[in-house]
Every structure is written in structure tokens, then in C-alpha cells.
PDB file of N, CA and C in Angstrom:
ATOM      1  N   UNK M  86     145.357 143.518  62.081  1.00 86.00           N
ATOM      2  CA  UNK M  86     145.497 144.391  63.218  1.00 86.00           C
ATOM      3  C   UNK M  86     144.313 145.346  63.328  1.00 86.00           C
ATOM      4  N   UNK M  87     144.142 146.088  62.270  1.00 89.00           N
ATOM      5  CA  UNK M  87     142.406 146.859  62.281  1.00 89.00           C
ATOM      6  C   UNK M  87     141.186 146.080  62.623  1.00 89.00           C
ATOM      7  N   UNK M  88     141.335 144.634  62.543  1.00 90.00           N
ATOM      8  CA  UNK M  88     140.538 143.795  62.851  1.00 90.00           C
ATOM      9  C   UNK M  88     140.202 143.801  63.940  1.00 90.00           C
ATOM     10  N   UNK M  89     141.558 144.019  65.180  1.00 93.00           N
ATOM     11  CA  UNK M  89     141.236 144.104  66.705  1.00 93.00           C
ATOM     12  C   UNK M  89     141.310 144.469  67.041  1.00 93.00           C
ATOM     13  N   UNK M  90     141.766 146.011  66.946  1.00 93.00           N
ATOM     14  CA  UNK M  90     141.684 147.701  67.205  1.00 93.00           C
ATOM     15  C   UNK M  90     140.498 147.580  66.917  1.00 93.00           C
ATOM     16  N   UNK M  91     140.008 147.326  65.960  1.00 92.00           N
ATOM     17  CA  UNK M  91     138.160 147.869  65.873  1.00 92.00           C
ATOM     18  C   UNK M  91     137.170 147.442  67.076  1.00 92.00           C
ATOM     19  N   UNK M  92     137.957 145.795  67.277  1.00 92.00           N
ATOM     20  CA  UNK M  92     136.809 145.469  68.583  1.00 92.00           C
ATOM     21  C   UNK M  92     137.064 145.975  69.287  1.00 92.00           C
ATOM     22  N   UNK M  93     138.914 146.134  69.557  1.00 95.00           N
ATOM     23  CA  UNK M  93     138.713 146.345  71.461  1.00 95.00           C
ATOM     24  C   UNK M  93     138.486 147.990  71.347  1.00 95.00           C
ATOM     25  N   UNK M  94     138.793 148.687  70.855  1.00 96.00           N
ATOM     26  CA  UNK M  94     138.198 150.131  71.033  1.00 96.00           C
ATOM     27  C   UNK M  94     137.847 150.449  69.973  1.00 96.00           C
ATOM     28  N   UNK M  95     136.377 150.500  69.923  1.00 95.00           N
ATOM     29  CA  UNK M  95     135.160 150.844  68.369  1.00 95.00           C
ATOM     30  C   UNK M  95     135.784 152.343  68.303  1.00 95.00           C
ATOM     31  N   UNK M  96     135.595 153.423  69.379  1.00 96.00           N
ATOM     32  CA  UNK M  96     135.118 154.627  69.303  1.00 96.00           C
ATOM     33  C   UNK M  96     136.759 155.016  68.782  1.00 96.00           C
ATOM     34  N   UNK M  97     137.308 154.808  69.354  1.00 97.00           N
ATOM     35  CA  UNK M  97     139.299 155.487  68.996  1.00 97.00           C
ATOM     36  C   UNK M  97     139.730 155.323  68.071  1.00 97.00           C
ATOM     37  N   UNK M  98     139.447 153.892  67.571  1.00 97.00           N
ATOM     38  CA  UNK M  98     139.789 153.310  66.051  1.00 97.00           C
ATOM     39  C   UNK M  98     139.299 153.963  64.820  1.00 97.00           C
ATOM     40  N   UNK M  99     138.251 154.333  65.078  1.00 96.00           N
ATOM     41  CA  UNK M  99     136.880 155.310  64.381  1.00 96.00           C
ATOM     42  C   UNK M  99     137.380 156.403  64.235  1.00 96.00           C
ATOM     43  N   UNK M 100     137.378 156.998  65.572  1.00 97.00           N
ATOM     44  CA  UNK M 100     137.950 158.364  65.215  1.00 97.00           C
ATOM     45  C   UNK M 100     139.476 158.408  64.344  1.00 97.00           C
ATOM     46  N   UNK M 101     140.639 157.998  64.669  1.00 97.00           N
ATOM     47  CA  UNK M 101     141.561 157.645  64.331  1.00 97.00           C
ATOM     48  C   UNK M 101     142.076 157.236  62.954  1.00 97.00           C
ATOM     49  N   UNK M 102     140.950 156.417  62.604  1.00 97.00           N
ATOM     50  CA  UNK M 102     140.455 156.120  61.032  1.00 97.00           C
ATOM     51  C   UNK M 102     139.918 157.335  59.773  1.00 97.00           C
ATOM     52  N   UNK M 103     139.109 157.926  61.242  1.00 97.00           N
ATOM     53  CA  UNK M 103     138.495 159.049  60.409  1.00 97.00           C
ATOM     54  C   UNK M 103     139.327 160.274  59.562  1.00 97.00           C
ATOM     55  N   UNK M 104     139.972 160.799  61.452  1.00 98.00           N
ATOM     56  CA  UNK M 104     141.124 161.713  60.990  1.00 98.00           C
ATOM     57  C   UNK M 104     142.355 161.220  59.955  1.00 98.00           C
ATOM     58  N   UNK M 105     142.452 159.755  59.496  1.00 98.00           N
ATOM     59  CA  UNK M 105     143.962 159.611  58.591  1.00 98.00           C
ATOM     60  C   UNK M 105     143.188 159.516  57.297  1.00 98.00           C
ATOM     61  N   UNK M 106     141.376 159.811  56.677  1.00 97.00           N
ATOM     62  CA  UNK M 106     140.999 159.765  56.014  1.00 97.00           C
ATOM     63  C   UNK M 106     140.296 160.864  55.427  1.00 97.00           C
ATOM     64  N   UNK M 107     141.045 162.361  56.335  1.00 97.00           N
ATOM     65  CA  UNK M 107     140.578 163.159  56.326  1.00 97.00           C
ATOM     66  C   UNK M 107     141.957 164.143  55.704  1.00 97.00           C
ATOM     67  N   UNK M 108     143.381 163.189  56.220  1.00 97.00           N
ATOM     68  CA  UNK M 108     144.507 163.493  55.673  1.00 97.00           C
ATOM     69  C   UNK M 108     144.522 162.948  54.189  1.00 97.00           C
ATOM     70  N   UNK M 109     145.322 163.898  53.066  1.00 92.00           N
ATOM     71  CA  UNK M 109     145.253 163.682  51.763  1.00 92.00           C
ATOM     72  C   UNK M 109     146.501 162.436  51.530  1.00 92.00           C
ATOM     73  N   UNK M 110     147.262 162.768  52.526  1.00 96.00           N
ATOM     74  CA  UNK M 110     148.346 161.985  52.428  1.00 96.00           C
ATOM     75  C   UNK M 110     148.239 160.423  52.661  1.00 96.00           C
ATOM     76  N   UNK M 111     147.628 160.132  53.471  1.00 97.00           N
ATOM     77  CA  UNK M 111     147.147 158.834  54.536  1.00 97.00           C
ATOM     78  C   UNK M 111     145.642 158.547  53.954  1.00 97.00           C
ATOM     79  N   UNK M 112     145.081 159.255  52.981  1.00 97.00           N
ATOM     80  CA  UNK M 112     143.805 158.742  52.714  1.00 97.00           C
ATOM     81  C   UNK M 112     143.147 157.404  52.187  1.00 97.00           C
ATOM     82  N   UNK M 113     144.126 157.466  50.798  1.00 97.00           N
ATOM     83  CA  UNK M 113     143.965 156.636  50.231  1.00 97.00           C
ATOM     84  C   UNK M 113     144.126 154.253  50.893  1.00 97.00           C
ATOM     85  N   UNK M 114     145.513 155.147  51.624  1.00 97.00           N
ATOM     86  CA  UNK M 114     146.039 153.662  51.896  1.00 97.00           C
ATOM     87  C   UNK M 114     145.154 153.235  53.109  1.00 97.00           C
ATOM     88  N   UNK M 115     144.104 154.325  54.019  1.00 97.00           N
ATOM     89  CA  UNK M 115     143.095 153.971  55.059  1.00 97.00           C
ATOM     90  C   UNK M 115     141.943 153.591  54.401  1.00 97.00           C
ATOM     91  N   UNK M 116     141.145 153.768  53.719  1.00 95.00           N
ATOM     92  CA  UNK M 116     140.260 153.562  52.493  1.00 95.00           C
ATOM     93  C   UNK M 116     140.325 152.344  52.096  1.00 95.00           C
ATOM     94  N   UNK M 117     141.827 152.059  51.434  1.00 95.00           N
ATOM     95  CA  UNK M 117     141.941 150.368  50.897  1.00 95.00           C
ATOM     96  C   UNK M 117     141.801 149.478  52.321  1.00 95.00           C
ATOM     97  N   UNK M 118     142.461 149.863  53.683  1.00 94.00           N
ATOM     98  CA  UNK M 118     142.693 149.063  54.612  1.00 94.00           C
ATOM     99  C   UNK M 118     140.762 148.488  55.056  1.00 94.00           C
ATOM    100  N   UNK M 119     140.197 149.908  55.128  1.00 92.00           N
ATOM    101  CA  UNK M 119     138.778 149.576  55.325  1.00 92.00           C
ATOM    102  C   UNK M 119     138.205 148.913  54.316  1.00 92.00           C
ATOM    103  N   UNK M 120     138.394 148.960  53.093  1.00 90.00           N
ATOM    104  CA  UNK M 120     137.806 147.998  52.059  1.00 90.00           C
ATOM    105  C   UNK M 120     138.256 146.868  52.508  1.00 90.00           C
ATOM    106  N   UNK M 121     139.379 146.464  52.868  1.00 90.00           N
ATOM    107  CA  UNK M 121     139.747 145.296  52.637  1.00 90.00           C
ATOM    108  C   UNK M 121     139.123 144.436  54.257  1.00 90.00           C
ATOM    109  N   UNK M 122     139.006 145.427  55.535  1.00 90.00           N
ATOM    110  CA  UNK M 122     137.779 144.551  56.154  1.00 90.00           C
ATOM    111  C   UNK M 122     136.488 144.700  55.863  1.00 90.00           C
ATOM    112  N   UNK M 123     136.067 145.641  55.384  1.00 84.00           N
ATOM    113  CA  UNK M 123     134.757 145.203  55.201  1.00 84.00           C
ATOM    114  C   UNK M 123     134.713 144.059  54.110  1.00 84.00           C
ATOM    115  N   UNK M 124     135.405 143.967  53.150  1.00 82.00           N
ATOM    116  CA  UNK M 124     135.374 142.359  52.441  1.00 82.00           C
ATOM    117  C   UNK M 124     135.560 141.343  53.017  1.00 82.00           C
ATOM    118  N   UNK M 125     136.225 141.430  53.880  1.00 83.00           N
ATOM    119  CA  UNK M 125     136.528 139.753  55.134  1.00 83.00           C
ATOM    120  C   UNK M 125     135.658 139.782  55.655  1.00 83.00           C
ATOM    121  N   UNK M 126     134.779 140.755  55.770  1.00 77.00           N
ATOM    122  CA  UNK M 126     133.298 140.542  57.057  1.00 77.00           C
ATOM    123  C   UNK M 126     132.012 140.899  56.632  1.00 77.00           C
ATOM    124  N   UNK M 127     132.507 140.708  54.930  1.00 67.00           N
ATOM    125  CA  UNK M 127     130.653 141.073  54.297  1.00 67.00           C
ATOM    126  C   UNK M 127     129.676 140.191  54.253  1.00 67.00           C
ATOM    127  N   UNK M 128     129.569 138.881  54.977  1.00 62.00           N
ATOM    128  CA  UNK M 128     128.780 137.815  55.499  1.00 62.00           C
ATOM    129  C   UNK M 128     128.460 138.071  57.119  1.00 62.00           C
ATOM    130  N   UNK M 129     129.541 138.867  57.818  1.00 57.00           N
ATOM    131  CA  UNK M 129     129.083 138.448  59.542  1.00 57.00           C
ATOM    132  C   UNK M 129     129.364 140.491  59.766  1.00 57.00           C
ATOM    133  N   UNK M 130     129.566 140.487  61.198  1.00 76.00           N
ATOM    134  CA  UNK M 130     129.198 141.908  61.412  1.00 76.00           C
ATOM    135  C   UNK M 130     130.726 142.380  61.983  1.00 76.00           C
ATOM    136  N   UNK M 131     131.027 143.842  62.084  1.00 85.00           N
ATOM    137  CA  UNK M 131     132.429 144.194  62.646  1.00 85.00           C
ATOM    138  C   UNK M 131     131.781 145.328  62.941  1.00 85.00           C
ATOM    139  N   UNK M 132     132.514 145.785  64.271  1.00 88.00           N
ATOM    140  CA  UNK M 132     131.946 147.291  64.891  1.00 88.00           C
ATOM    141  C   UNK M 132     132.452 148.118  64.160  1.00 88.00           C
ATOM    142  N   UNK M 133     133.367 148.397  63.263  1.00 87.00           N
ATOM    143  CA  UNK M 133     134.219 149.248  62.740  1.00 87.00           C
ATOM    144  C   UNK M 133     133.241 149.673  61.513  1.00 87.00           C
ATOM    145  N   UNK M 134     132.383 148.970  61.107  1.00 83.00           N
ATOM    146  CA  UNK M 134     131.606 149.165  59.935  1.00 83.00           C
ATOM    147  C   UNK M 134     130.567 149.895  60.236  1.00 83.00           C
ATOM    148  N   UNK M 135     129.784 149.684  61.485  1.00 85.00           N
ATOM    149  CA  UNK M 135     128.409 150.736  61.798  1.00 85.00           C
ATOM    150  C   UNK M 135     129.251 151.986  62.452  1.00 85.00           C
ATOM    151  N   UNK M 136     130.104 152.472  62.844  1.00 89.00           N
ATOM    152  CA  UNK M 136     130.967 153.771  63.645  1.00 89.00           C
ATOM    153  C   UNK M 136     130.226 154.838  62.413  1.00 89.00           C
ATOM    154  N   UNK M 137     129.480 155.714  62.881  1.00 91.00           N
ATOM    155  CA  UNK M 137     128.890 156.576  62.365  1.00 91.00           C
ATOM    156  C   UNK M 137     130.348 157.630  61.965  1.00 91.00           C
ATOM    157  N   UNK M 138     130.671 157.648  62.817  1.00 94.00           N
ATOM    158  CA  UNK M 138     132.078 158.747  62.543  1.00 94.00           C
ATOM    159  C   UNK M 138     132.989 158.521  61.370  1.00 94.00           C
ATOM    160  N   UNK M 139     133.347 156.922  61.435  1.00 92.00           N
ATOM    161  CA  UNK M 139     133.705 156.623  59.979  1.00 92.00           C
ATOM    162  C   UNK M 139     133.056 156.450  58.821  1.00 92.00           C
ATOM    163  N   UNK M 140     131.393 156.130  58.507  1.00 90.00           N
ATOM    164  CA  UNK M 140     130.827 156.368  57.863  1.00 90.00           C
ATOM    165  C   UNK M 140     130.797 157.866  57.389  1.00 90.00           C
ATOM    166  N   UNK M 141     130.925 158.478  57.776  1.00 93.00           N
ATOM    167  CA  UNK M 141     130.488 159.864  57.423  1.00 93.00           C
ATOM    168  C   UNK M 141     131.962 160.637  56.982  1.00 93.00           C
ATOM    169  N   UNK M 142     132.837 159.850  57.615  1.00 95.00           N
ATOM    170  CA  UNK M 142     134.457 160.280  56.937  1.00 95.00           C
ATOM    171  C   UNK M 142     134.456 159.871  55.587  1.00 95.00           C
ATOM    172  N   UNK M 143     134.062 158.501  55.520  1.00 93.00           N
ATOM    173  CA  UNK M 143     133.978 157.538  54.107  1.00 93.00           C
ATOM    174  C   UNK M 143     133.348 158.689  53.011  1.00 93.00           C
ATOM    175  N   UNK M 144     132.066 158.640  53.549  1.00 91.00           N
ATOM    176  CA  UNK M 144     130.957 159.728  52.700  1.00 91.00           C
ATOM    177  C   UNK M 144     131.172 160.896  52.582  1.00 91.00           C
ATOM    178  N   UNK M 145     131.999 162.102  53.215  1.00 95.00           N
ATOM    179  CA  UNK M 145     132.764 163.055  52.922  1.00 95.00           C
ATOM    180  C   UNK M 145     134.019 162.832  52.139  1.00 95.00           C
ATOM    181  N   UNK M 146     134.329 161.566  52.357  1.00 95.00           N
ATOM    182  CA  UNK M 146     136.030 161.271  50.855  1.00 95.00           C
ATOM    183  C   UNK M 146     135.216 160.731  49.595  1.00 95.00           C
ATOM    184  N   UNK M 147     134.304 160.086  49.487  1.00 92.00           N
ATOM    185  CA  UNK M 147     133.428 160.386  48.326  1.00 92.00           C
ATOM    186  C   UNK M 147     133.530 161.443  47.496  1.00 92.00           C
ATOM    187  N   UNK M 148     133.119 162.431  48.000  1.00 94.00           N
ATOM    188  CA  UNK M 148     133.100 164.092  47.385  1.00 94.00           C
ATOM    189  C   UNK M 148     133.856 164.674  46.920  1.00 94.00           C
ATOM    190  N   UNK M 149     135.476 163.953  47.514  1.00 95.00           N
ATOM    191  CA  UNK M 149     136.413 164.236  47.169  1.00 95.00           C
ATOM    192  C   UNK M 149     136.907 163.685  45.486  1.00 95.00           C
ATOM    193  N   UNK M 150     137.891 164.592  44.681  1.00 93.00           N
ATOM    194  CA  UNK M 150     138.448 164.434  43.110  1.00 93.00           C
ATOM    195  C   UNK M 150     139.398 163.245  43.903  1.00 93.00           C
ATOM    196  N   UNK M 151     140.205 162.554  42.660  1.00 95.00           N
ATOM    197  CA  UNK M 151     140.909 161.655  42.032  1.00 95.00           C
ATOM    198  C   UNK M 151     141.061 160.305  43.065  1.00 95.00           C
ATOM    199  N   UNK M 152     142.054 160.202  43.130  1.00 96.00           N
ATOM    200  CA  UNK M 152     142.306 158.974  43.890  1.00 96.00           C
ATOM    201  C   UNK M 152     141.336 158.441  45.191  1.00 96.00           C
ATOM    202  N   UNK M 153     141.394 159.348  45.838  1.00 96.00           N
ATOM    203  CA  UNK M 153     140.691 159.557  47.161  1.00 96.00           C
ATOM    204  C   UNK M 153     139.359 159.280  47.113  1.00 96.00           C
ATOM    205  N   UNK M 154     138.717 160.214  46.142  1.00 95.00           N
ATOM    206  CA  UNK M 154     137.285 159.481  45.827  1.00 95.00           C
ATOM    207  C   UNK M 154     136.890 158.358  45.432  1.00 95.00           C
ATOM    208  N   UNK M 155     137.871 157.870  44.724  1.00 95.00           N
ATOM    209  CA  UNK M 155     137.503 156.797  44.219  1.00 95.00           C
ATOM    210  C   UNK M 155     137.817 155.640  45.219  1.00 95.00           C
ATOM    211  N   UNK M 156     138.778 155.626  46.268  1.00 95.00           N
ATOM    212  CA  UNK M 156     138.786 155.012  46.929  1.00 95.00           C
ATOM    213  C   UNK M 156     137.626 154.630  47.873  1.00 95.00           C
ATOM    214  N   UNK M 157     136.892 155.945  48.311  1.00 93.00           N
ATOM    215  CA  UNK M 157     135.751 156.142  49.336  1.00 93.00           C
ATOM    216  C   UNK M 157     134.502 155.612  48.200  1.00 93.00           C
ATOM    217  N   UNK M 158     134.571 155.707  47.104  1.00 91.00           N
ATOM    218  CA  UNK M 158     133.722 155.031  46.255  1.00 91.00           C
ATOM    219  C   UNK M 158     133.677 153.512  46.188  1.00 91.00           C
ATOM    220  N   UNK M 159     134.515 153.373  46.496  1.00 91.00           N
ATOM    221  CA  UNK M 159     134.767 151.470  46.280  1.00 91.00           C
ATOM    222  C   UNK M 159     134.314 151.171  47.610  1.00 91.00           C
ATOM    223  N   UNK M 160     134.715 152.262  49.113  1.00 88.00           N
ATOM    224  CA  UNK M 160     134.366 151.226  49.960  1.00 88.00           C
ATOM    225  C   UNK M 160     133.055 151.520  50.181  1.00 88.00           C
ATOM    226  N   UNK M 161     132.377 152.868  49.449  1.00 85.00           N
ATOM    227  CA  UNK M 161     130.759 152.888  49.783  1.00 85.00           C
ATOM    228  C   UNK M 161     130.317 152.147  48.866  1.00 85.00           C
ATOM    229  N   UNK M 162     130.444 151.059  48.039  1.00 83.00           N
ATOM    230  CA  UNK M 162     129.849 150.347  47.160  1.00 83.00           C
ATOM    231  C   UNK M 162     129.756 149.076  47.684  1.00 83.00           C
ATOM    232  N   UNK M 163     130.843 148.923  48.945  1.00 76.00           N
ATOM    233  CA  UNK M 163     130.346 147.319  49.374  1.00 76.00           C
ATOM    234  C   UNK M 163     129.375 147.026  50.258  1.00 76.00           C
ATOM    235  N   UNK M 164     128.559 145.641  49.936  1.00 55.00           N
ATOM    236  CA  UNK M 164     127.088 145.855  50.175  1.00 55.00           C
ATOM    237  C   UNK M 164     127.126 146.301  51.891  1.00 55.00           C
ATOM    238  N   UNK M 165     127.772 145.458  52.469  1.00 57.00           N
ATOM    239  CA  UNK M 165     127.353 145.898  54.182  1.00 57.00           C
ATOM    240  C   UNK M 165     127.722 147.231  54.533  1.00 57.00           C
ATOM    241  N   UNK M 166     129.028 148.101  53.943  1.00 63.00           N
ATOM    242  CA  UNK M 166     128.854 149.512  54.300  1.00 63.00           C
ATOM    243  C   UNK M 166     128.163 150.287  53.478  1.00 63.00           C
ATOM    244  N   UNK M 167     127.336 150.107  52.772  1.00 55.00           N
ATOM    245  CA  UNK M 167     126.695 150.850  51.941  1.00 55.00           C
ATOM    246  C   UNK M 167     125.093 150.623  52.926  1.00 55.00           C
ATOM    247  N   UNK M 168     124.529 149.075  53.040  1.00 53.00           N
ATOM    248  CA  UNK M 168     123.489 149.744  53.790  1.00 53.00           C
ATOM    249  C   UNK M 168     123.882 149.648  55.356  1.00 53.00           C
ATOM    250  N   UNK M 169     124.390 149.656  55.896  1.00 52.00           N
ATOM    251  CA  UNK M 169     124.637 150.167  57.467  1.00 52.00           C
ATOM    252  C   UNK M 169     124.504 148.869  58.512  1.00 52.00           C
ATOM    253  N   UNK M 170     124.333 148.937  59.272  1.00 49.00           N
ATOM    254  CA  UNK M 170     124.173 147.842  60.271  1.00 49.00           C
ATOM    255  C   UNK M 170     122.764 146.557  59.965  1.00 49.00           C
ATOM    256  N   UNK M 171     122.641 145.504  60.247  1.00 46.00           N
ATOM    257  CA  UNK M 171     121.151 144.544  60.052  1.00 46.00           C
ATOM    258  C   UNK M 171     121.370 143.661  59.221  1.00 46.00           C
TER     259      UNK M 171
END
């Protein structure tokens, strides 16, 4: 389902993504959901992966202690969201 929320609206999904990754509560299980497309699409491209807005949510839950970080750690470690769009 994040698969086609991401195409048909990049920008809402993004934001939407951002804000439940910005919640402590909802962080973690948005984090795994984005890991788990960017692993189905680390050969071809998904708009949901270049959304600057969620990049920068990702990279602010980084910073974050325990669970949470480590979640935003796993998904900034996979190769296509780690270097960006190309």
C-alpha cells in the first residue's frame, strides 16, 4: 500500500510519513515500513525515496537514542537512500 500512496501522491505520503516519524509512538513501525520499500526497490527507483522531506525526517530520527535511531540507522544505511536519487 506505501508502494502506491508514494506514486500517486509523492508530496502527502512524504509529509505524512514524515510527521508519524517524528511521533515517538508511530516511529519505529514507519522506519521498518520505509526500510522495507526501499529494499523492494534497491535495483529500480520509487518517488518516496528522493522526497527530501522524508529524507531529512529519516536523518533527524538518526539523532535520535534507542529504538528509533536505530531504526533511522538501518534505513540510512541502505545503499539507494543513503546516496539519494541516480
Amino acid at each position: 500500500m506505501l508502494d502506491a500512496l508514494g506514486r500517486a501522491d509523492t508530496a502527502g505520503t512524504a509529509a505524512a510519513l514524515a510527521e508519524r516519524i517524528a511521533d515517538p509512538e508511530r516511529a519505529v513501525a514507519t522506519l521498518n515500513a520505509l526500510y522495507r520499500l526501499e529494499h523492494r526497490y534497491a535495483n529500480g527507483s520509487h518517488p518516496l525515496l528522493d522526497a527530501e522531506e522524508l529524507r531529512a525526517a529519516v536523518g533527524a530520527a538518526s539523532e535520535r537514542d534507542g529504538e528509533v535511531g536505530a531504526a533511522a540507522a538501518e534505513v540510512e544505511t541502505l545503499h539507494r537512500f543513503h546516496r539519494g536519487s541516480g
